[in-house]
Short mmCIF file of C-alpha atoms in Angstrom, two decimals:
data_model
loop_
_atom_site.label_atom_id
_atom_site.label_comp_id
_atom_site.label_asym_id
_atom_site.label_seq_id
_atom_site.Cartn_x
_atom_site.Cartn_y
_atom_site.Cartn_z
CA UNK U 1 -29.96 0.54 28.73
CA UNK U 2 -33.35 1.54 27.59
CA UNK U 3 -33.10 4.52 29.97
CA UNK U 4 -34.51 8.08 28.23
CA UNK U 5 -32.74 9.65 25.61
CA UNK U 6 -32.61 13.03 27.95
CA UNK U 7 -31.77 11.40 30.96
CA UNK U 8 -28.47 9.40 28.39
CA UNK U 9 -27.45 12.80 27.31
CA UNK U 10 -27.01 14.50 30.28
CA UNK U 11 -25.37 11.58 31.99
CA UNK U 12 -22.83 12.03 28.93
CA UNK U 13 -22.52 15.62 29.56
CA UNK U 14 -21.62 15.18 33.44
CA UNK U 15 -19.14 12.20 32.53
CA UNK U 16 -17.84 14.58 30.00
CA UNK U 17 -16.90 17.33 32.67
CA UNK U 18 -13.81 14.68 33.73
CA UNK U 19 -12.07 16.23 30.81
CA UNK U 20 -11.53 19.06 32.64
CA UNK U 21 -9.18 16.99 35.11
CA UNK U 22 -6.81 15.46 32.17
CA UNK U 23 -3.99 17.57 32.13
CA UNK U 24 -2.12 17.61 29.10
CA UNK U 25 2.07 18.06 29.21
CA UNK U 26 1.80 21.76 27.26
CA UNK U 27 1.01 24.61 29.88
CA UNK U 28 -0.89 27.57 29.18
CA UNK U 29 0.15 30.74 27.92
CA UNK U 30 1.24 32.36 30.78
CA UNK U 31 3.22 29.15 31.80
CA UNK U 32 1.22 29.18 35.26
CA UNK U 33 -0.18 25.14 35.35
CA UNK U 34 -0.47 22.94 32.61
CA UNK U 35 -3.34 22.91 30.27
CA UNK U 36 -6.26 20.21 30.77
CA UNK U 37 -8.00 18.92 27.59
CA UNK U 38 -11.46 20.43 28.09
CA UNK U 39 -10.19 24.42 27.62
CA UNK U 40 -7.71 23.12 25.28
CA UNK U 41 -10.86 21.77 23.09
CA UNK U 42 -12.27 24.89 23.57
CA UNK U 43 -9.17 27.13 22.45
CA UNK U 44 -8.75 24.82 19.35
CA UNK U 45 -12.99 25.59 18.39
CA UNK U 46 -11.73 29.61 19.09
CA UNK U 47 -9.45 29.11 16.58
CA UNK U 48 -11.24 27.14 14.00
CA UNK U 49 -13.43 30.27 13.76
CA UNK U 50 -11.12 32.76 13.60
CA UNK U 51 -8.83 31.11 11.26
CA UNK U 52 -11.41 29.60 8.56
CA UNK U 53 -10.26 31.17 5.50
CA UNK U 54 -6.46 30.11 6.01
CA UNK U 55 -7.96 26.18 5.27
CA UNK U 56 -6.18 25.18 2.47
CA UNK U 57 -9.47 23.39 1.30
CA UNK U 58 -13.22 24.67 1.54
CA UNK U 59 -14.46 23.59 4.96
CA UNK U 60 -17.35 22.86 6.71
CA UNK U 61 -17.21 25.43 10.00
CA UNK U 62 -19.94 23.43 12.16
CA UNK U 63 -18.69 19.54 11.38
CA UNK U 64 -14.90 20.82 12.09
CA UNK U 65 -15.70 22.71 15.43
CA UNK U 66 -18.67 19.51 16.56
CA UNK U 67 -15.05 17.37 16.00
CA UNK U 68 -12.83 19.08 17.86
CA UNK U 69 -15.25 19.91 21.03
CA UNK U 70 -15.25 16.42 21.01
CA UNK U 71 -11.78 14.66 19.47
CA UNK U 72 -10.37 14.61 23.10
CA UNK U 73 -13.68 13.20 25.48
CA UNK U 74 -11.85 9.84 24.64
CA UNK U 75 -8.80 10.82 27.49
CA UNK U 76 -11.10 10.59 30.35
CA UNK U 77 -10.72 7.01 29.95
CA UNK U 78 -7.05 6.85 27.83
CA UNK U 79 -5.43 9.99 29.18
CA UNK U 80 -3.90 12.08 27.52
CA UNK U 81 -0.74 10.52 25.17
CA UNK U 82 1.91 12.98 25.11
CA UNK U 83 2.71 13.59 20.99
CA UNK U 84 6.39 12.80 22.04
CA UNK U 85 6.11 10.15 24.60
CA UNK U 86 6.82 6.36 21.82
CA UNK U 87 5.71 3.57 24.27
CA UNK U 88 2.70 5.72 24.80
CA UNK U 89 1.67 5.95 21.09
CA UNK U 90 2.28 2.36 20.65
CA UNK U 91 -0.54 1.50 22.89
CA UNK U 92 -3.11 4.67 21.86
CA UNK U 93 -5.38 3.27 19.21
CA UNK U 94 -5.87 0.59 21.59
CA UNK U 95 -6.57 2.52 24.65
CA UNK U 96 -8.72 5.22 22.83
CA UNK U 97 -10.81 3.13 20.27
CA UNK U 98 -12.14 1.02 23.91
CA UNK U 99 -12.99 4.54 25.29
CA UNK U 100 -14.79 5.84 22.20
CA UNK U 101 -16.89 2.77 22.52
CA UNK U 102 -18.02 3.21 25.94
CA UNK U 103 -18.09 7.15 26.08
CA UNK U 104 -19.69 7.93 22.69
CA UNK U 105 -21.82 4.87 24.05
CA UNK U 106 -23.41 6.27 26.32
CA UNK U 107 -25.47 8.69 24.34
CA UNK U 108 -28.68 7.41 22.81
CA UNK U 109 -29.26 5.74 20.10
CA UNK U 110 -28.46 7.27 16.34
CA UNK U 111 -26.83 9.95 17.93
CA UNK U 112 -23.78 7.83 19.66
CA UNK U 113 -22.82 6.53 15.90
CA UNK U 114 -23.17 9.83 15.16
CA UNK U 115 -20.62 11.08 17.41
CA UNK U 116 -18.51 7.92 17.14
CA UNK U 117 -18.49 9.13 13.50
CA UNK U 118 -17.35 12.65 14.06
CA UNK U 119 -14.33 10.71 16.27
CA UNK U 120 -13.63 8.43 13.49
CA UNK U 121 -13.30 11.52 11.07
CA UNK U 122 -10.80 13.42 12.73
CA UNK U 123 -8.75 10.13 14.03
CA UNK U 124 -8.32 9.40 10.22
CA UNK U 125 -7.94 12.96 8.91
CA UNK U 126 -8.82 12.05 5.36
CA UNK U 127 -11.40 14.70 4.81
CA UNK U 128 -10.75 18.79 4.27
CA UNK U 129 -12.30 19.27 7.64
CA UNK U 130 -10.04 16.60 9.86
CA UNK U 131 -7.00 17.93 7.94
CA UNK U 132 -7.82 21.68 9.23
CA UNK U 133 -9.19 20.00 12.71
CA UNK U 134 -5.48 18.25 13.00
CA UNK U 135 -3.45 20.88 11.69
CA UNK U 136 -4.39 23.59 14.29
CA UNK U 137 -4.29 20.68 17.43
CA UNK U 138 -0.72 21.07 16.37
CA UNK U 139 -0.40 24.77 15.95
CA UNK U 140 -1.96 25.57 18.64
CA UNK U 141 0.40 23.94 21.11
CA UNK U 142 3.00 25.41 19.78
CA UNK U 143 2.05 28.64 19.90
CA UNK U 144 1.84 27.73 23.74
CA UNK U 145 5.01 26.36 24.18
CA UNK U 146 6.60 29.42 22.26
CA UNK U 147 4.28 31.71 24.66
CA UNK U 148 5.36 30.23 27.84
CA UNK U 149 9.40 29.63 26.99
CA UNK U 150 9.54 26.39 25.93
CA UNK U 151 6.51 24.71 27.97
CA UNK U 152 6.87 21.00 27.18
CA UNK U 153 9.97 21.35 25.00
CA UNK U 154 11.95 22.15 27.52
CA UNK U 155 10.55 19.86 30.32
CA UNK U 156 11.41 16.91 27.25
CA UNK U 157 14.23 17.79 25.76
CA UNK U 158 12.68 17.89 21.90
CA UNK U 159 14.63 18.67 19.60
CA UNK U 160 13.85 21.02 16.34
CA UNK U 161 13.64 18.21 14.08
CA UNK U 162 10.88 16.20 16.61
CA UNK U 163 8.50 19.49 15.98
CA UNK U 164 8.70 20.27 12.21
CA UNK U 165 7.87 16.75 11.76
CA UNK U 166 4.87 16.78 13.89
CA UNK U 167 3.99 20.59 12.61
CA UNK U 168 3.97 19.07 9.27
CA UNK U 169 0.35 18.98 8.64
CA UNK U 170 0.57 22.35 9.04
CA UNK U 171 2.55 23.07 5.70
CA UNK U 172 -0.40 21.90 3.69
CA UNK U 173 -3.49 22.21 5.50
CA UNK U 174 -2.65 26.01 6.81
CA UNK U 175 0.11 26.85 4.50
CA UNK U 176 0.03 30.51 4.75
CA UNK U 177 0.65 29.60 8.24
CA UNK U 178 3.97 27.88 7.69
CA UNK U 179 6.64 30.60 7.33
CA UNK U 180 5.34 31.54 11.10
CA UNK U 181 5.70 27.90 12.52
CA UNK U 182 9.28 28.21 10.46
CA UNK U 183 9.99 31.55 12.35
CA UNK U 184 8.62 30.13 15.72
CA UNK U 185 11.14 27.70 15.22
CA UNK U 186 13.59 29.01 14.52
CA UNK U 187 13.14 31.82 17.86
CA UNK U 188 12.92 28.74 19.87
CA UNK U 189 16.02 26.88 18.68
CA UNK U 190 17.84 30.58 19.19
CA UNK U 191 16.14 30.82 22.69
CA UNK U 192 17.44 27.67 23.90
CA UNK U 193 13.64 26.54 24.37
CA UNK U 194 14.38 23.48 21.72
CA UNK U 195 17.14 21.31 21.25
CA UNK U 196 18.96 22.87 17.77
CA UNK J 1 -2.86 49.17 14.02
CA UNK J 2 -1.95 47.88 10.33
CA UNK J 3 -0.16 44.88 11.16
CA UNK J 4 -0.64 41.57 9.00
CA UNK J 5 -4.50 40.03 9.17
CA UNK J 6 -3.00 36.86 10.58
CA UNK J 7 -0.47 38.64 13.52
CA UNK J 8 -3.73 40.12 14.58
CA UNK J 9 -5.49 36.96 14.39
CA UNK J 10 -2.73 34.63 16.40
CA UNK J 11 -2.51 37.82 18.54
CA UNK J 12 -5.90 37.71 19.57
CA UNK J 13 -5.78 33.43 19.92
CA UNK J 14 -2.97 33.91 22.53
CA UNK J 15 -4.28 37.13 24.08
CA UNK J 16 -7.92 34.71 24.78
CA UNK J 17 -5.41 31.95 26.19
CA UNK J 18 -5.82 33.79 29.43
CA UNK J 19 -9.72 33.08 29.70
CA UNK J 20 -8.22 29.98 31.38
CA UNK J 21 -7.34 31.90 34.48
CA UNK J 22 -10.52 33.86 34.99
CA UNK J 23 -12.11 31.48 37.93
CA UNK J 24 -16.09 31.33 38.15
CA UNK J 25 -18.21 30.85 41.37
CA UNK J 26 -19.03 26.99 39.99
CA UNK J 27 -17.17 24.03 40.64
CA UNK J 28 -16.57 21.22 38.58
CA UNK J 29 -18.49 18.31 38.54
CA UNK J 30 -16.01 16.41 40.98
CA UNK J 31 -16.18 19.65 43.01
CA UNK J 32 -12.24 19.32 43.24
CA UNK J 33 -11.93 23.26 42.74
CA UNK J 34 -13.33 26.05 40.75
CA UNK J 35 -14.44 25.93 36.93
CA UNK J 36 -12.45 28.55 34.67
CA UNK J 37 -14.65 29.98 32.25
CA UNK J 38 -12.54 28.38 28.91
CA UNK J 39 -13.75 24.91 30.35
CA UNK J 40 -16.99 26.24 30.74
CA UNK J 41 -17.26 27.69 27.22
CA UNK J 42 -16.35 24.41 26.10
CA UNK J 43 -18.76 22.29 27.80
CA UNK J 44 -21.48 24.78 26.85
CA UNK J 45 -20.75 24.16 23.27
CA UNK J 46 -20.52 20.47 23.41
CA UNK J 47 -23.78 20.62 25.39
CA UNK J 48 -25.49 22.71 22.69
CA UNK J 49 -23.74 19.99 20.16
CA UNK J 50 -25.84 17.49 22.03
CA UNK J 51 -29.02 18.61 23.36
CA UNK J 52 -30.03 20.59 19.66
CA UNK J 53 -33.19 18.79 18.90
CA UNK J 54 -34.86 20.33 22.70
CA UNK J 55 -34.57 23.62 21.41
CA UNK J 56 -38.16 25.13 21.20
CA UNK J 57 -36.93 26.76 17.99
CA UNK J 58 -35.01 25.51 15.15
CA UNK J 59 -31.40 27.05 15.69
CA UNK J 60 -28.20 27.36 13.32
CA UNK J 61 -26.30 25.23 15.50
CA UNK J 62 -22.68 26.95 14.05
CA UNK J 63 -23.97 30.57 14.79
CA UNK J 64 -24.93 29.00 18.42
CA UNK J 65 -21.42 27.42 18.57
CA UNK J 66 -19.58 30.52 17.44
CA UNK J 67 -21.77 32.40 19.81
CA UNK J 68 -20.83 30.23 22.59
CA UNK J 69 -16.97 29.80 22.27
CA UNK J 70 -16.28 33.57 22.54
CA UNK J 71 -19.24 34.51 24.97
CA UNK J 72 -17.20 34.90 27.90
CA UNK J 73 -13.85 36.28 26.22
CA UNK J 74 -14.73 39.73 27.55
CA UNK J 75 -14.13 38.31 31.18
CA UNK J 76 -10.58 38.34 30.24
CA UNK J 77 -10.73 42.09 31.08
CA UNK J 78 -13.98 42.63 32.95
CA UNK J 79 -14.07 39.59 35.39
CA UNK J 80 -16.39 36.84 36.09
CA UNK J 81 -19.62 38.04 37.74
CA UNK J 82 -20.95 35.60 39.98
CA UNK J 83 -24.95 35.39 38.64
CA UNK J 84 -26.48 36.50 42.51
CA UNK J 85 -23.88 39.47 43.13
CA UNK J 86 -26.14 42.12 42.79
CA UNK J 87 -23.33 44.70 43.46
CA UNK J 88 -21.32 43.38 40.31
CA UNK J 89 -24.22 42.81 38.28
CA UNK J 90 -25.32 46.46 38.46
CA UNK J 91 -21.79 47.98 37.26
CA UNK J 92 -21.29 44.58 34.41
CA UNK J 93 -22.45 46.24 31.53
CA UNK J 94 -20.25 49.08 31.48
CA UNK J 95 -17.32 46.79 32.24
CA UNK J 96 -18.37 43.95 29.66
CA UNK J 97 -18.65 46.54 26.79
CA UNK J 98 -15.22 48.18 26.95
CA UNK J 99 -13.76 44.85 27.32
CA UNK J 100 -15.42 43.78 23.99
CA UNK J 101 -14.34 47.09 22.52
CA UNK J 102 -10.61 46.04 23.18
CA UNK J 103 -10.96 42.57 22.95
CA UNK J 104 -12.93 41.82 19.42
CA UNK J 105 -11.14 45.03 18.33
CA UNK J 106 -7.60 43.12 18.26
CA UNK J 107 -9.30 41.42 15.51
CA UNK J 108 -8.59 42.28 11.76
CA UNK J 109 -11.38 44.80 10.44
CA UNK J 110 -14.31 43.10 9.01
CA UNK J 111 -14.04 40.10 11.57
CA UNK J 112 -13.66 42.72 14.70
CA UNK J 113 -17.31 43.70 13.85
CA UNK J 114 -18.60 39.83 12.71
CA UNK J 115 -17.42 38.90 16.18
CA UNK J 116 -18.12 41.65 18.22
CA UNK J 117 -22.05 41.34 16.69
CA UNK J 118 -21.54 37.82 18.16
CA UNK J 119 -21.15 38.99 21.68
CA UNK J 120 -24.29 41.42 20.99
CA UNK J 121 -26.42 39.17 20.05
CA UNK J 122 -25.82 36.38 22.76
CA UNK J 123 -25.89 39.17 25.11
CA UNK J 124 -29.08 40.79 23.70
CA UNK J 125 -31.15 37.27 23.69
CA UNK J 126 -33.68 38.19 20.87
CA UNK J 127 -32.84 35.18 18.41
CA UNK J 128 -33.10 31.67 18.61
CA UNK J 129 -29.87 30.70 19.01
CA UNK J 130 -29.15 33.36 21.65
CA UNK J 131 -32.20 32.34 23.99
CA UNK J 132 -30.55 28.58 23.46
CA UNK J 133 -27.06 29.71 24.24
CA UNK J 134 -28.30 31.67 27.16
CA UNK J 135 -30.30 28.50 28.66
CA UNK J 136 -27.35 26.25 28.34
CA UNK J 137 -25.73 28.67 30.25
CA UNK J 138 -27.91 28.76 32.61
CA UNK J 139 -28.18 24.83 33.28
CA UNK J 140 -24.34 24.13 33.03
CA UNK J 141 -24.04 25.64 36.58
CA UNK J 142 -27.16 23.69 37.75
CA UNK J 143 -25.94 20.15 36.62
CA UNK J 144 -22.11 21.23 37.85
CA UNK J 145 -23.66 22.44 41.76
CA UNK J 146 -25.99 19.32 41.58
CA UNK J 147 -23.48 17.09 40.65
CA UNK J 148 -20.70 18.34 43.12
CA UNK J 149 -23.45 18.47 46.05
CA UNK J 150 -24.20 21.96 46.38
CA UNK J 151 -21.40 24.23 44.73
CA UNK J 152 -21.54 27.71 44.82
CA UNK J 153 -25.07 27.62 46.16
CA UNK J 154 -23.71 26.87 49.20
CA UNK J 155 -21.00 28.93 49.12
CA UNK J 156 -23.14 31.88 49.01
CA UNK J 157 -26.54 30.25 50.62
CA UNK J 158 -28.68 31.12 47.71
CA UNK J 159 -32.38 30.26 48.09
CA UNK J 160 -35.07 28.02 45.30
CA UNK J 161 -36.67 31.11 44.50
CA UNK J 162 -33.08 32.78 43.82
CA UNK J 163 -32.51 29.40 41.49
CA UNK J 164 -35.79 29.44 40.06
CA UNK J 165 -35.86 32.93 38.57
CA UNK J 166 -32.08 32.16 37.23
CA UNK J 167 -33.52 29.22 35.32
CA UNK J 168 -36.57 30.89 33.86
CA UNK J 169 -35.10 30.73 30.77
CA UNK J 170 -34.65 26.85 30.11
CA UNK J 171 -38.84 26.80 30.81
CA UNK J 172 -39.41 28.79 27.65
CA UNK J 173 -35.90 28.43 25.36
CA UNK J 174 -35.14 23.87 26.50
CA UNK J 175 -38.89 23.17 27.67
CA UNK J 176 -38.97 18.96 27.78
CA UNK J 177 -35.80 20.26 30.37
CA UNK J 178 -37.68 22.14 32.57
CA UNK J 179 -38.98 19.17 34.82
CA UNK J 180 -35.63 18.20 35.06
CA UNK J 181 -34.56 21.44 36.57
CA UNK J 182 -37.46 21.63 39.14
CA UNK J 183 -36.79 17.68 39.82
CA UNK J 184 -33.00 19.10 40.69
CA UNK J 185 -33.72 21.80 42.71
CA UNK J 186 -36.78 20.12 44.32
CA UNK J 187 -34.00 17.60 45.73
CA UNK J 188 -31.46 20.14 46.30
CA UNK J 189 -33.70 21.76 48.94
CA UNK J 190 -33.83 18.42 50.45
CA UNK J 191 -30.56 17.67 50.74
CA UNK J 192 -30.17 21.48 52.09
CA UNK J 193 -27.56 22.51 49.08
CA UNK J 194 -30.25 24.86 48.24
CA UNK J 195 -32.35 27.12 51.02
CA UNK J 196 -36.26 26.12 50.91
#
């Protein structure tokens, strides 16, 4: 364990490349595959730059997009939990506090609390910064699902009410966003692509 | 061309969504198929979250980050050239610049130009944070063909001195790296993923 800072990092950053294998149930735009979590955490960073000044609070730009490249390095050992999916969720904490400890763990010391801390943050979305974080992991989604014709609405069956209570961060964190979610909604529920 | 801030915004999120698609020359770590250049962008930026304290200059990590989220958005419309296709590399300019044109110009006005000087400046490599950026990007592929035992090297039977003068960069912009590069392509050449 007393191996060089360097040669710590770098074994993190290889381990951390098995993200790109964890498929998440949400496929891309175009509908083609389903998305895995690494370009996911990378489309979630694109938008926490582009969207900054919809935050309903002041936020700190570089802590918000360090959490979200990393809020989902956890799944290479708890896979992904689909948002939907109960027995799942009963079990996540669990599953993904065990992998925080031995991925963030792997980096050297000071800088694995460090990024243990940034996880901690956005897992208990009780600063300006996790609220944003959280609020566009479930715009963003959505805008996917709409994109692609229902994506992993229609492969589950969920229903309008499921997604305006898990958009619900939304209304208050990126509330100029919310008549959009309403309208996406809405479109969907029309389009058959969610359960009315 | 005067739609809403925010439909240009979301338009432009969704429109990126198909960086997922665009296929480099580099597999992933497992070597189970081809990296897409959204994955790629990702683990650039969580590599340039991590390794910060190597750079030889004191960067502003965010304007790195920002720098390296949307760095290869413009291969949405121009392509991903491989890095030893001199062919491609001689016509990628042109190509790169009228995809940034269209690309960071779907952007409301004001952020259109704050992103598009973005892209210039990562692509000009005259700051600090852009020589950083650039020598991430140049030993992402290294680690990802090391790791998968050969990668596109192989694929295309590229030589040390070929690798060598790709990686110049890390010796000046990540230099307590640089042994580490020659100590990986010093072994790739033994284990022939690399011509000698």
């Amino acid at each position: 364990m007393d191996r060089p800072p360097l040669m710590r990092q770098l074994a993190f950053l290889v381990e951390a490349d098995r993200l790109k294998e964890i498929l998440r149930q949400t496929p891309i735009a175009s509908g083609a595959r389903r998305e895995n979590s690494a370009e996911h955490s990378w489309h979630l960073a694109l938008m926490a730059s582009v969207l900054t000044s919809y935050a309903a609070e002041p936020v700190d730009l570089l802590r918000v997009l360090r959490m979200l490249l990393i809020h989902d390095v956890i799944e290479i050992d708890a896979g992904d939990t689909f948002a939907f999916d109960q027995g799942a969720n009963a079990t996540k904490q669990e599953r993904e506090e065990r992998a925080a400890d031995r991925l963030f763990g792997m980096l050297p010391p000071g800088q694995d609390t460090e990024f243990r801390a940034l996880w901690d943050q956005i897992e208990a979305g009780t600063t300006p910064e996790s609220r944003y974080a959280n609020a566009l992991d479930r715009l963003q989604p959505l805008l996917l699902n709409a994109e692609s014709g229902g994506g992993s609405w229609r492969t589950h069956g969920i229903s309008r009410a499921q997604v305006l209570q898990r958009m619900d961060p939304i209304r208050t964190a990126l509330p100029e966003l919310w008549p959009g979610v309403m309208a996406i909604v809405d479109w969907a529920c029309g389009e058959h692509h969610l359960l009315d």
